[in-house]
Amino acid sequence: MKLQGKVAIVTGSTSGIGQGIAKALAQQGSDIVLNGFGEPDKIEQERRFLSDKYNVTALYHPADMGKPDEIADLISITKKEFGKIDILVNNAGVQYVAPITEMPPEKWDQIIAIDLSSAFHMIHHGLPHLRENGWGRIINIASAHGLVASPFKAPYVAAKHGLLGLTKVVALEAARDNVTCNAICPGYVRTPLVEGQIKGQAKARNISEEDVIQNIILGAQPTKKFIEIEEVGALTVFLCGDHAQGMNGQIISIDGGWTAQ
Ligand code: NAD
């Protein structure tokens, strides 16, 4: 197991991609701090599943990624419980689809806070602990929308473009400390976040939900297939491994060819 003895925090890991990443890291022996919203029973079930199945320690911290003080607490509790922190996966994210003139300003603020600023706060508080170990990995889950735009997603596209800039800066600042920082840009993965957008896109474009799936979502991806959660988990594991020690400040797409066009 590649990551035995490591301690990883995965934000937004009670659902979708983050949940898959937490599982992939635990499968490689890493202890895990879960984070995100959801029903307490389901979260406890996930926590137990990881610790029982993979024989790792899994904890849950409920920090709201929109609240810098709670992010600071997530980092400090993790350090207190495990004595160290090795891997930060900044994955939590939300989406809202509307033309810019109808985009509620509070949605702009919320998406910038959760999809962009939370990664700043995680790294701001977490990087000193990674440096202390003389080893660390930071993986920011961005999006194809970090590289290209789609209409009706102003805050999301702005946040994800910003996250790629943050990734490059951190990569440069931490390069001499054996800490790497990279970003993964998935295309469409069929998670609750995308299910929610299907409805939003149908309304914004005045077309059926099936049209949204076939023509807007899969229309963007030349493979005409959704990306699987496991593909993002496997790339995260690779980036945490020794063979990725020279990969730093990179923007890596898994998007079925979307951004090759
Ligand atoms: P999801 O809705 O399934 O999961 C989002 C997770 O973030 C959940 O655990 C949720 O509880 C958590 N979360 C939301 N707001 C939070 C907050 N304020 N504080 C703490 N946790 C919070 O979504 P997903 O599709 O798995 O998305 C995960 C990441 O992947 C996001 O950053 C998203 O932008 C990115 N992404 C998703 C896709 C896709 O097609 N699904 C594509 C590219 C990038």
PDB file of C-alpha atoms and ligand atoms in Angstrom:
ATOM      1  CA  MET A   1       0.000   0.000   0.000  1.00  0.00           C
ATOM      2  CA  LYS A   2       1.466   3.235  -1.241  1.00  0.00           C
ATOM      3  CA  LEU A   3       0.110   5.635   1.365  1.00  0.00           C
ATOM      4  CA  GLN A   4       0.312   3.736   4.629  1.00  0.00           C
ATOM      5  CA  GLY A   5       0.910   6.106   7.551  1.00  0.00           C
ATOM      6  CA  LYS A   6      -0.151   9.214   5.626  1.00  0.00           C
ATOM      7  CA  VAL A   7      -2.898  11.532   6.869  1.00  0.00           C
ATOM      8  CA  ALA A   8      -5.220  13.045   4.258  1.00  0.00           C
ATOM      9  CA  ILE A   9      -7.983  15.626   4.549  1.00  0.00           C
ATOM     10  CA  VAL A  10     -10.545  15.475   1.740  1.00  0.00           C
ATOM     11  CA  THR A  11     -12.994  18.391   1.762  1.00  0.00           C
ATOM     12  CA  GLY A  12     -16.491  17.698   0.496  1.00  0.00           C
ATOM     13  CA  SER A  13     -16.064  13.948   0.880  1.00  0.00           C
ATOM     14  CA  THR A  14     -19.592  13.033   1.971  1.00  0.00           C
ATOM     15  CA  SER A  15     -20.732  12.719  -1.648  1.00  0.00           C
ATOM     16  CA  GLY A  16     -19.632  12.253  -5.252  1.00  0.00           C
ATOM     17  CA  ILE A  17     -16.024  12.777  -6.299  1.00  0.00           C
ATOM     18  CA  GLY A  18     -14.703  13.585  -2.799  1.00  0.00           C
ATOM     19  CA  GLN A  19     -16.203  10.404  -1.406  1.00  0.00           C
ATOM     20  CA  GLY A  20     -14.517   8.445  -4.201  1.00  0.00           C
ATOM     21  CA  ILE A  21     -11.170  10.138  -3.534  1.00  0.00           C
ATOM     22  CA  ALA A  22     -11.404   9.381   0.211  1.00  0.00           C
ATOM     23  CA  LYS A  23     -12.048   5.731  -0.624  1.00  0.00           C
ATOM     24  CA  ALA A  24      -9.167   5.549  -3.107  1.00  0.00           C
ATOM     25  CA  LEU A  25      -6.730   7.070  -0.589  1.00  0.00           C
ATOM     26  CA  ALA A  26      -7.952   4.803   2.242  1.00  0.00           C
ATOM     27  CA  GLN A  27      -7.546   1.811  -0.068  1.00  0.00           C
ATOM     28  CA  GLN A  28      -3.849   2.746  -0.244  1.00  0.00           C
ATOM     29  CA  GLY A  29      -3.607   2.834   3.563  1.00  0.00           C
ATOM     30  CA  SER A  30      -3.972   6.562   4.230  1.00  0.00           C
ATOM     31  CA  ASP A  31      -5.821   7.782   7.313  1.00  0.00           C
ATOM     32  CA  ILE A  32      -8.661  10.065   6.311  1.00  0.00           C
ATOM     33  CA  VAL A  33     -10.460  13.122   7.603  1.00  0.00           C
ATOM     34  CA  LEU A  34     -13.858  13.294   5.970  1.00  0.00           C
ATOM     35  CA  ASN A  35     -15.679  16.601   5.598  1.00  0.00           C
ATOM     36  CA  GLY A  36     -18.911  17.813   4.045  1.00  0.00           C
ATOM     37  CA  PHE A  37     -22.620  18.054   4.681  1.00  0.00           C
ATOM     38  CA  GLY A  38     -25.165  15.267   4.897  1.00  0.00           C
ATOM     39  CA  GLU A  39     -27.215  13.071   7.189  1.00  0.00           C
ATOM     40  CA  PRO A  40     -25.214  12.169  10.314  1.00  0.00           C
ATOM     41  CA  ASP A  41     -26.133   8.460  10.012  1.00  0.00           C
ATOM     42  CA  LYS A  42     -24.909   8.241   6.431  1.00  0.00           C
ATOM     43  CA  ILE A  43     -21.680  10.079   7.247  1.00  0.00           C
ATOM     44  CA  GLU A  44     -21.053   7.755  10.178  1.00  0.00           C
ATOM     45  CA  GLN A  45     -21.704   4.782   7.890  1.00  0.00           C
ATOM     46  CA  GLU A  46     -19.125   6.086   5.398  1.00  0.00           C
ATOM     47  CA  ARG A  47     -16.587   6.751   8.182  1.00  0.00           C
ATOM     48  CA  ARG A  48     -17.039   3.217   9.534  1.00  0.00           C
ATOM     49  CA  PHE A  49     -16.865   1.665   6.088  1.00  0.00           C
ATOM     50  CA  LEU A  50     -13.468   3.256   5.431  1.00  0.00           C
ATOM     51  CA  SER A  51     -11.984   2.309   8.782  1.00  0.00           C
ATOM     52  CA  ASP A  52     -13.386  -1.259   8.810  1.00  0.00           C
ATOM     53  CA  LYS A  53     -12.741  -2.137   5.178  1.00  0.00           C
ATOM     54  CA  TYR A  54      -9.296  -0.558   4.793  1.00  0.00           C
ATOM     55  CA  ASN A  55      -8.077  -0.737   8.379  1.00  0.00           C
ATOM     56  CA  VAL A  56      -7.296   2.980   8.578  1.00  0.00           C
ATOM     57  CA  THR A  57      -8.377   5.678  11.013  1.00  0.00           C
ATOM     58  CA  ALA A  58     -11.184   7.768   9.553  1.00  0.00           C
ATOM     59  CA  LEU A  59     -12.554  10.841  11.306  1.00  0.00           C
ATOM     60  CA  TYR A  60     -15.204  13.327  10.305  1.00  0.00           C
ATOM     61  CA  HIS A  61     -15.061  17.100  10.739  1.00  0.00           C
ATOM     62  CA  PRO A  62     -18.118  19.197   9.821  1.00  0.00           C
ATOM     63  CA  ALA A  63     -16.300  22.437   8.815  1.00  0.00           C
ATOM     64  CA  ASP A  64     -18.326  24.637   6.486  1.00  0.00           C
ATOM     65  CA  MET A  65     -15.933  25.488   3.640  1.00  0.00           C
ATOM     66  CA  GLY A  66     -17.582  28.900   3.408  1.00  0.00           C
ATOM     67  CA  LYS A  67     -16.313  29.753   6.902  1.00  0.00           C
ATOM     68  CA  PRO A  68     -12.576  30.425   7.320  1.00  0.00           C
ATOM     69  CA  ASP A  69     -12.670  29.894  11.119  1.00  0.00           C
ATOM     70  CA  GLU A  70     -14.126  26.419  10.679  1.00  0.00           C
ATOM     71  CA  ILE A  71     -11.447  25.575   8.097  1.00  0.00           C
ATOM     72  CA  ALA A  72      -8.766  26.645  10.591  1.00  0.00           C
ATOM     73  CA  ASP A  73     -10.413  24.350  13.137  1.00  0.00           C
ATOM     74  CA  LEU A  74     -10.435  21.415  10.674  1.00  0.00           C
ATOM     75  CA  ILE A  75      -6.677  21.785  10.207  1.00  0.00           C
ATOM     76  CA  SER A  76      -5.950  22.211  13.900  1.00  0.00           C
ATOM     77  CA  ILE A  77      -8.125  19.253  14.991  1.00  0.00           C
ATOM     78  CA  THR A  78      -6.502  17.022  12.344  1.00  0.00           C
ATOM     79  CA  LYS A  79      -3.031  17.965  13.586  1.00  0.00           C
ATOM     80  CA  LYS A  80      -4.120  17.363  17.177  1.00  0.00           C
ATOM     81  CA  GLU A  81      -5.680  13.952  16.454  1.00  0.00           C
ATOM     82  CA  PHE A  82      -2.969  12.542  14.169  1.00  0.00           C
ATOM     83  CA  GLY A  83       0.113  14.581  15.099  1.00  0.00           C
ATOM     84  CA  LYS A  84       0.673  15.460  11.428  1.00  0.00           C
ATOM     85  CA  ILE A  85      -0.989  16.214   8.085  1.00  0.00           C
ATOM     86  CA  ASP A  86       0.386  14.957   4.742  1.00  0.00           C
ATOM     87  CA  ILE A  87      -2.246  15.376   2.028  1.00  0.00           C
ATOM     88  CA  LEU A  88      -4.806  18.110   1.367  1.00  0.00           C
ATOM     89  CA  VAL A  89      -7.469  17.419  -1.245  1.00  0.00           C
ATOM     90  CA  ASN A  90      -9.455  20.594  -1.848  1.00  0.00           C
ATOM     91  CA  ASN A  91     -12.564  19.170  -3.426  1.00  0.00           C
ATOM     92  CA  ALA A  92     -15.679  20.748  -1.860  1.00  0.00           C
ATOM     93  CA  GLY A  93     -17.671  22.633  -4.438  1.00  0.00           C
ATOM     94  CA  VAL A  94     -21.114  23.935  -5.318  1.00  0.00           C
ATOM     95  CA  GLN A  95     -22.683  25.116  -8.544  1.00  0.00           C
ATOM     96  CA  TYR A  96     -25.535  27.401  -9.618  1.00  0.00           C
ATOM     97  CA  VAL A  97     -26.620  27.868 -13.202  1.00  0.00           C
ATOM     98  CA  ALA A  98     -28.205  31.140 -14.392  1.00  0.00           C
ATOM     99  CA  PRO A  99     -27.541  33.950 -16.864  1.00  0.00           C
ATOM    100  CA  ILE A 100     -25.276  36.571 -15.286  1.00  0.00           C
ATOM    101  CA  THR A 101     -28.050  39.181 -15.168  1.00  0.00           C
ATOM    102  CA  GLU A 102     -30.167  36.762 -13.156  1.00  0.00           C
ATOM    103  CA  MET A 103     -27.336  35.316 -11.040  1.00  0.00           C
ATOM    104  CA  PRO A 104     -28.135  36.203  -7.417  1.00  0.00           C
ATOM    105  CA  PRO A 105     -25.117  38.120  -6.023  1.00  0.00           C
ATOM    106  CA  GLU A 106     -25.223  35.903  -2.918  1.00  0.00           C
ATOM    107  CA  LYS A 107     -24.658  32.852  -5.191  1.00  0.00           C
ATOM    108  CA  TRP A 108     -21.555  34.573  -6.603  1.00  0.00           C
ATOM    109  CA  ASP A 109     -20.245  35.125  -3.062  1.00  0.00           C
ATOM    110  CA  GLN A 110     -21.093  31.582  -1.953  1.00  0.00           C
ATOM    111  CA  ILE A 111     -19.484  29.859  -4.964  1.00  0.00           C
ATOM    112  CA  ILE A 112     -16.318  31.989  -4.800  1.00  0.00           C
ATOM    113  CA  ALA A 113     -16.067  31.227  -1.059  1.00  0.00           C
ATOM    114  CA  ILE A 114     -16.582  27.452  -1.293  1.00  0.00           C
ATOM    115  CA  ASP A 115     -15.040  26.646  -4.695  1.00  0.00           C
ATOM    116  CA  LEU A 116     -12.035  29.001  -4.479  1.00  0.00           C
ATOM    117  CA  SER A 117     -11.373  30.737  -1.150  1.00  0.00           C
ATOM    118  CA  SER A 118     -11.719  27.521   0.883  1.00  0.00           C
ATOM    119  CA  ALA A 119      -8.672  26.107  -0.946  1.00  0.00           C
ATOM    120  CA  PHE A 120      -6.717  29.249  -0.004  1.00  0.00           C
ATOM    121  CA  HIS A 121      -7.690  28.849   3.672  1.00  0.00           C
ATOM    122  CA  MET A 122      -6.934  25.096   3.665  1.00  0.00           C
ATOM    123  CA  ILE A 123      -3.465  25.731   2.219  1.00  0.00           C
ATOM    124  CA  HIS A 124      -2.841  28.848   4.326  1.00  0.00           C
ATOM    125  CA  HIS A 125      -3.368  26.844   7.526  1.00  0.00           C
ATOM    126  CA  GLY A 126      -2.275  23.409   6.268  1.00  0.00           C
ATOM    127  CA  LEU A 127       0.954  24.027   4.340  1.00  0.00           C
ATOM    128  CA  PRO A 128       3.091  24.699   7.454  1.00  0.00           C
ATOM    129  CA  HIS A 129       2.216  21.180   8.677  1.00  0.00           C
ATOM    130  CA  LEU A 130       3.119  19.580   5.332  1.00  0.00           C
ATOM    131  CA  ARG A 131       6.424  21.474   5.372  1.00  0.00           C
ATOM    132  CA  GLU A 132       7.065  20.255   8.901  1.00  0.00           C
ATOM    133  CA  ASN A 133       6.959  16.632   7.601  1.00  0.00           C
ATOM    134  CA  GLY A 134       9.327  17.381   4.736  1.00  0.00           C
ATOM    135  CA  TRP A 135       6.714  15.744   2.474  1.00  0.00           C
ATOM    136  CA  GLY A 136       3.300  16.766   1.270  1.00  0.00           C
ATOM    137  CA  ARG A 137       0.755  16.692  -1.508  1.00  0.00           C
ATOM    138  CA  ILE A 138      -1.914  19.276  -2.314  1.00  0.00           C
ATOM    139  CA  ILE A 139      -4.495  18.363  -4.918  1.00  0.00           C
ATOM    140  CA  ASN A 140      -7.076  20.892  -5.996  1.00  0.00           C
ATOM    141  CA  ILE A 141     -10.143  19.509  -7.717  1.00  0.00           C
ATOM    142  CA  ALA A 142     -10.853  22.152 -10.337  1.00  0.00           C
ATOM    143  CA  SER A 143     -12.836  21.394 -13.505  1.00  0.00           C
ATOM    144  CA  ALA A 144     -12.772  21.599 -17.284  1.00  0.00           C
ATOM    145  CA  HIS A 145     -14.416  24.914 -16.403  1.00  0.00           C
ATOM    146  CA  GLY A 146     -11.049  25.988 -14.994  1.00  0.00           C
ATOM    147  CA  LEU A 147      -9.796  25.988 -18.600  1.00  0.00           C
ATOM    148  CA  VAL A 148     -12.818  26.847 -20.729  1.00  0.00           C
ATOM    149  CA  ALA A 149     -16.129  28.587 -20.132  1.00  0.00           C
ATOM    150  CA  SER A 150     -19.768  27.686 -20.621  1.00  0.00           C
ATOM    151  CA  PRO A 151     -22.575  30.207 -20.480  1.00  0.00           C
ATOM    152  CA  PHE A 152     -24.649  30.617 -17.302  1.00  0.00           C
ATOM    153  CA  LYS A 153     -21.871  29.582 -14.910  1.00  0.00           C
ATOM    154  CA  ALA A 154     -20.109  32.896 -14.184  1.00  0.00           C
ATOM    155  CA  PRO A 155     -19.151  32.291 -10.525  1.00  0.00           C
ATOM    156  CA  TYR A 156     -18.199  28.633 -11.046  1.00  0.00           C
ATOM    157  CA  VAL A 157     -16.028  29.299 -14.101  1.00  0.00           C
ATOM    158  CA  ALA A 158     -14.384  32.294 -12.378  1.00  0.00           C
ATOM    159  CA  ALA A 159     -13.721  30.250  -9.209  1.00  0.00           C
ATOM    160  CA  LYS A 160     -12.249  27.280 -11.100  1.00  0.00           C
ATOM    161  CA  HIS A 161     -10.004  29.515 -13.267  1.00  0.00           C
ATOM    162  CA  GLY A 162      -8.839  31.137 -10.025  1.00  0.00           C
ATOM    163  CA  LEU A 163      -8.153  27.760  -8.432  1.00  0.00           C
ATOM    164  CA  LEU A 164      -5.721  26.930 -11.250  1.00  0.00           C
ATOM    165  CA  GLY A 165      -3.838  30.178 -10.596  1.00  0.00           C
ATOM    166  CA  LEU A 166      -3.679  29.370  -6.885  1.00  0.00           C
ATOM    167  CA  THR A 167      -2.354  25.892  -7.722  1.00  0.00           C
ATOM    168  CA  LYS A 168       0.572  27.344  -9.697  1.00  0.00           C
ATOM    169  CA  VAL A 169       1.520  29.883  -7.017  1.00  0.00           C
ATOM    170  CA  VAL A 170       1.517  27.260  -4.245  1.00  0.00           C
ATOM    171  CA  ALA A 171       3.547  24.890  -6.441  1.00  0.00           C
ATOM    172  CA  LEU A 172       6.262  27.534  -6.770  1.00  0.00           C
ATOM    173  CA  GLU A 173       6.263  28.531  -3.099  1.00  0.00           C
ATOM    174  CA  ALA A 174       6.429  24.941  -1.791  1.00  0.00           C
ATOM    175  CA  ALA A 175       8.716  23.473  -4.476  1.00  0.00           C
ATOM    176  CA  ARG A 176      11.811  23.287  -2.275  1.00  0.00           C
ATOM    177  CA  ASP A 177       9.917  21.662   0.608  1.00  0.00           C
ATOM    178  CA  ASN A 178       9.099  18.351  -1.090  1.00  0.00           C
ATOM    179  CA  VAL A 179       5.480  19.463  -1.224  1.00  0.00           C
ATOM    180  CA  THR A 180       3.731  19.428  -4.609  1.00  0.00           C
ATOM    181  CA  CYS A 181       0.520  21.176  -5.615  1.00  0.00           C
ATOM    182  CA  ASN A 182      -1.419  20.076  -8.681  1.00  0.00           C
ATOM    183  CA  ALA A 183      -4.939  20.461 -10.040  1.00  0.00           C
ATOM    184  CA  ILE A 184      -7.240  17.888 -11.580  1.00  0.00           C
ATOM    185  CA  CYS A 185      -9.781  19.116 -14.119  1.00  0.00           C
ATOM    186  CA  PRO A 186     -12.560  16.578 -14.566  1.00  0.00           C
ATOM    187  CA  GLY A 187     -15.146  16.797 -17.311  1.00  0.00           C
ATOM    188  CA  TYR A 188     -18.699  15.794 -16.408  1.00  0.00           C
ATOM    189  CA  VAL A 189     -19.017  13.162 -13.678  1.00  0.00           C
ATOM    190  CA  ARG A 190     -22.553  12.043 -12.848  1.00  0.00           C
ATOM    191  CA  THR A 191     -22.769  13.164  -9.203  1.00  0.00           C
ATOM    192  CA  PRO A 192     -25.523  15.024  -7.306  1.00  0.00           C
ATOM    193  CA  LEU A 193     -23.831  18.307  -8.365  1.00  0.00           C
ATOM    194  CA  VAL A 194     -24.400  17.481 -12.035  1.00  0.00           C
ATOM    195  CA  GLU A 195     -27.890  16.064 -11.460  1.00  0.00           C
ATOM    196  CA  GLY A 196     -28.804  19.478 -10.005  1.00  0.00           C
ATOM    197  CA  GLN A 197     -27.409  21.322 -13.019  1.00  0.00           C
ATOM    198  CA  ILE A 198     -29.390  19.253 -15.489  1.00  0.00           C
ATOM    199  CA  LYS A 199     -32.556  20.880 -14.154  1.00  0.00           C
ATOM    200  CA  GLY A 200     -30.932  24.347 -14.000  1.00  0.00           C
ATOM    201  CA  GLN A 201     -29.631  24.136 -17.580  1.00  0.00           C
ATOM    202  CA  ALA A 202     -32.994  22.901 -18.877  1.00  0.00           C
ATOM    203  CA  LYS A 203     -34.668  25.941 -17.343  1.00  0.00           C
ATOM    204  CA  ALA A 204     -32.000  28.468 -18.426  1.00  0.00           C
ATOM    205  CA  ARG A 205     -32.002  27.168 -22.019  1.00  0.00           C
ATOM    206  CA  ASN A 206     -35.693  26.249 -22.179  1.00  0.00           C
ATOM    207  CA  ILE A 207     -34.984  22.698 -23.393  1.00  0.00           C
ATOM    208  CA  SER A 208     -35.736  19.222 -21.961  1.00  0.00           C
ATOM    209  CA  GLU A 209     -33.503  17.524 -19.390  1.00  0.00           C
ATOM    210  CA  GLU A 210     -32.705  14.749 -21.898  1.00  0.00           C
ATOM    211  CA  ASP A 211     -31.540  17.418 -24.386  1.00  0.00           C
ATOM    212  CA  VAL A 212     -29.296  18.848 -21.697  1.00  0.00           C
ATOM    213  CA  ILE A 213     -27.666  15.434 -21.065  1.00  0.00           C
ATOM    214  CA  GLN A 214     -27.197  14.509 -24.730  1.00  0.00           C
ATOM    215  CA  ASN A 215     -26.418  17.883 -26.308  1.00  0.00           C
ATOM    216  CA  ILE A 216     -25.027  20.145 -23.603  1.00  0.00           C
ATOM    217  CA  ILE A 217     -23.305  17.787 -21.169  1.00  0.00           C
ATOM    218  CA  LEU A 218     -22.186  14.883 -23.341  1.00  0.00           C
ATOM    219  CA  GLY A 219     -22.077  17.291 -26.289  1.00  0.00           C
ATOM    220  CA  ALA A 220     -18.975  18.821 -24.678  1.00  0.00           C
ATOM    221  CA  GLN A 221     -17.160  15.483 -24.345  1.00  0.00           C
ATOM    222  CA  PRO A 222     -15.994  13.853 -27.591  1.00  0.00           C
ATOM    223  CA  THR A 223     -16.103  10.408 -25.932  1.00  0.00           C
ATOM    224  CA  LYS A 224     -19.850  10.961 -25.241  1.00  0.00           C
ATOM    225  CA  LYS A 225     -19.338   9.321 -21.875  1.00  0.00           C
ATOM    226  CA  PHE A 226     -19.399  10.619 -18.332  1.00  0.00           C
ATOM    227  CA  ILE A 227     -16.094  10.495 -16.418  1.00  0.00           C
ATOM    228  CA  GLU A 228     -16.170   7.907 -13.610  1.00  0.00           C
ATOM    229  CA  ILE A 229     -15.503   8.918 -10.002  1.00  0.00           C
ATOM    230  CA  GLU A 230     -12.909   6.106  -9.790  1.00  0.00           C
ATOM    231  CA  GLU A 231     -10.843   7.759 -12.541  1.00  0.00           C
ATOM    232  CA  VAL A 232     -10.466  10.901 -10.431  1.00  0.00           C
ATOM    233  CA  GLY A 233      -9.662   8.802  -7.330  1.00  0.00           C
ATOM    234  CA  ALA A 234      -6.950   6.866  -9.172  1.00  0.00           C
ATOM    235  CA  LEU A 235      -5.281  10.028 -10.492  1.00  0.00           C
ATOM    236  CA  THR A 236      -5.312  11.513  -6.989  1.00  0.00           C
ATOM    237  CA  VAL A 237      -3.560   8.394  -5.670  1.00  0.00           C
ATOM    238  CA  PHE A 238      -0.992   8.635  -8.461  1.00  0.00           C
ATOM    239  CA  LEU A 239      -0.292  12.303  -7.647  1.00  0.00           C
ATOM    240  CA  CYS A 240       0.257  11.322  -4.010  1.00  0.00           C
ATOM    241  CA  GLY A 241       2.772   8.626  -4.962  1.00  0.00           C
ATOM    242  CA  ASP A 242       6.542   8.774  -5.315  1.00  0.00           C
ATOM    243  CA  HIS A 243       6.404   8.619  -9.116  1.00  0.00           C
ATOM    244  CA  ALA A 244       4.650  11.995  -9.139  1.00  0.00           C
ATOM    245  CA  GLN A 245       7.262  13.818  -7.075  1.00  0.00           C
ATOM    246  CA  GLY A 246       8.374  15.803 -10.141  1.00  0.00           C
ATOM    247  CA  MET A 247       4.839  16.767 -11.153  1.00  0.00           C
ATOM    248  CA  ASN A 248       4.251  20.182  -9.664  1.00  0.00           C
ATOM    249  CA  GLY A 249       1.987  23.084 -10.598  1.00  0.00           C
ATOM    250  CA  GLN A 250       0.328  20.960 -13.265  1.00  0.00           C
ATOM    251  CA  ILE A 251      -3.213  21.167 -14.546  1.00  0.00           C
ATOM    252  CA  ILE A 252      -4.315  17.653 -15.458  1.00  0.00           C
ATOM    253  CA  SER A 253      -7.516  17.061 -17.388  1.00  0.00           C
ATOM    254  CA  ILE A 254      -9.725  13.975 -17.333  1.00  0.00           C
ATOM    255  CA  ASP A 255     -12.414  15.209 -19.659  1.00  0.00           C
ATOM    256  CA  GLY A 256     -12.853  12.782 -22.543  1.00  0.00           C
ATOM    257  CA  GLY A 257     -11.143  15.253 -24.899  1.00  0.00           C
ATOM    258  CA  TRP A 258     -13.410  18.233 -24.098  1.00  0.00           C
ATOM    259  CA  THR A 259     -10.606  20.794 -23.770  1.00  0.00           C
ATOM    260  CA  ALA A 260      -8.636  19.367 -26.723  1.00  0.00           C
ATOM    261  CA  GLN A 261     -11.136  20.995 -29.056  1.00  0.00           C
TER     262      GLN A 261
HETATM  263  P1  NAD B   1     -21.316  16.677  -4.924  1.00  0.00           P
HETATM  264  O1  NAD B   1     -22.422  17.662  -4.836  1.00  0.00           O
HETATM  265  O2  NAD B   1     -21.618  15.241  -5.144  1.00  0.00           O
HETATM  266  O3  NAD B   1     -20.364  16.792  -3.639  1.00  0.00           O
HETATM  267  C1  NAD B   1     -19.976  18.026  -3.132  1.00  0.00           C
HETATM  268  C2  NAD B   1     -19.400  17.824  -1.748  1.00  0.00           C
HETATM  269  O4  NAD B   1     -19.054  19.120  -1.224  1.00  0.00           O
HETATM  270  C3  NAD B   1     -20.401  17.218  -0.761  1.00  0.00           C
HETATM  271  O5  NAD B   1     -19.729  16.369   0.136  1.00  0.00           O
HETATM  272  C4  NAD B   1     -20.931  18.437  -0.027  1.00  0.00           C
HETATM  273  O6  NAD B   1     -21.456  18.157   1.273  1.00  0.00           O
HETATM  274  C5  NAD B   1     -19.676  19.264   0.033  1.00  0.00           C
HETATM  275  N1  NAD B   1     -19.934  20.661   0.318  1.00  0.00           N
HETATM  276  C6  NAD B   1     -20.747  21.530  -0.324  1.00  0.00           C
HETATM  277  N2  NAD B   1     -20.733  22.717   0.280  1.00  0.00           N
HETATM  278  C7  NAD B   1     -19.890  22.600   1.329  1.00  0.00           C
HETATM  279  C8  NAD B   1     -19.468  23.485   2.333  1.00  0.00           C
HETATM  280  N3  NAD B   1     -19.908  24.750   2.410  1.00  0.00           N
HETATM  281  N4  NAD B   1     -18.621  23.023   3.277  1.00  0.00           N
HETATM  282  C9  NAD B   1     -18.168  21.742   3.255  1.00  0.00           C
HETATM  283  N5  NAD B   1     -18.540  20.862   2.299  1.00  0.00           N
HETATM  284  C10 NAD B   1     -19.386  21.301   1.367  1.00  0.00           C
HETATM  285  O7  NAD B   1     -20.376  17.249  -6.091  1.00  0.00           O
HETATM  286  P2  NAD B   1     -19.199  16.589  -6.950  1.00  0.00           P
HETATM  287  O8  NAD B   1     -19.669  16.516  -8.340  1.00  0.00           O
HETATM  288  O9  NAD B   1     -18.668  15.373  -6.304  1.00  0.00           O
HETATM  289  O10 NAD B   1     -18.128  17.769  -6.886  1.00  0.00           O
HETATM  290  C11 NAD B   1     -16.927  17.697  -6.159  1.00  0.00           C
HETATM  291  C12 NAD B   1     -15.921  18.660  -6.775  1.00  0.00           C
HETATM  292  O11 NAD B   1     -15.643  18.250  -8.114  1.00  0.00           O
HETATM  293  C13 NAD B   1     -16.427  20.103  -6.851  1.00  0.00           C
HETATM  294  O12 NAD B   1     -15.375  20.998  -6.568  1.00  0.00           O
HETATM  295  C14 NAD B   1     -16.837  20.235  -8.304  1.00  0.00           C
HETATM  296  O13 NAD B   1     -16.774  21.556  -8.752  1.00  0.00           O
HETATM  297  C15 NAD B   1     -15.791  19.357  -8.971  1.00  0.00           C
HETATM  298  N6  NAD B   1     -16.177  18.897 -10.297  1.00  0.00           N
HETATM  299  C16 NAD B   1     -17.303  18.147 -10.484  1.00  0.00           C
HETATM  300  C17 NAD B   1     -17.617  17.735 -11.766  1.00  0.00           C
HETATM  301  C18 NAD B   1     -18.819  16.911 -12.049  1.00  0.00           C
HETATM  302  O14 NAD B   1     -19.148  16.752 -13.228  1.00  0.00           O
HETATM  303  N7  NAD B   1     -19.486  16.340 -11.064  1.00  0.00           N
HETATM  304  C19 NAD B   1     -16.810  18.099 -12.852  1.00  0.00           C
HETATM  305  C20 NAD B   1     -15.677  18.866 -12.614  1.00  0.00           C
HETATM  306  C21 NAD B   1     -15.371  19.250 -11.338  1.00  0.00           C
END
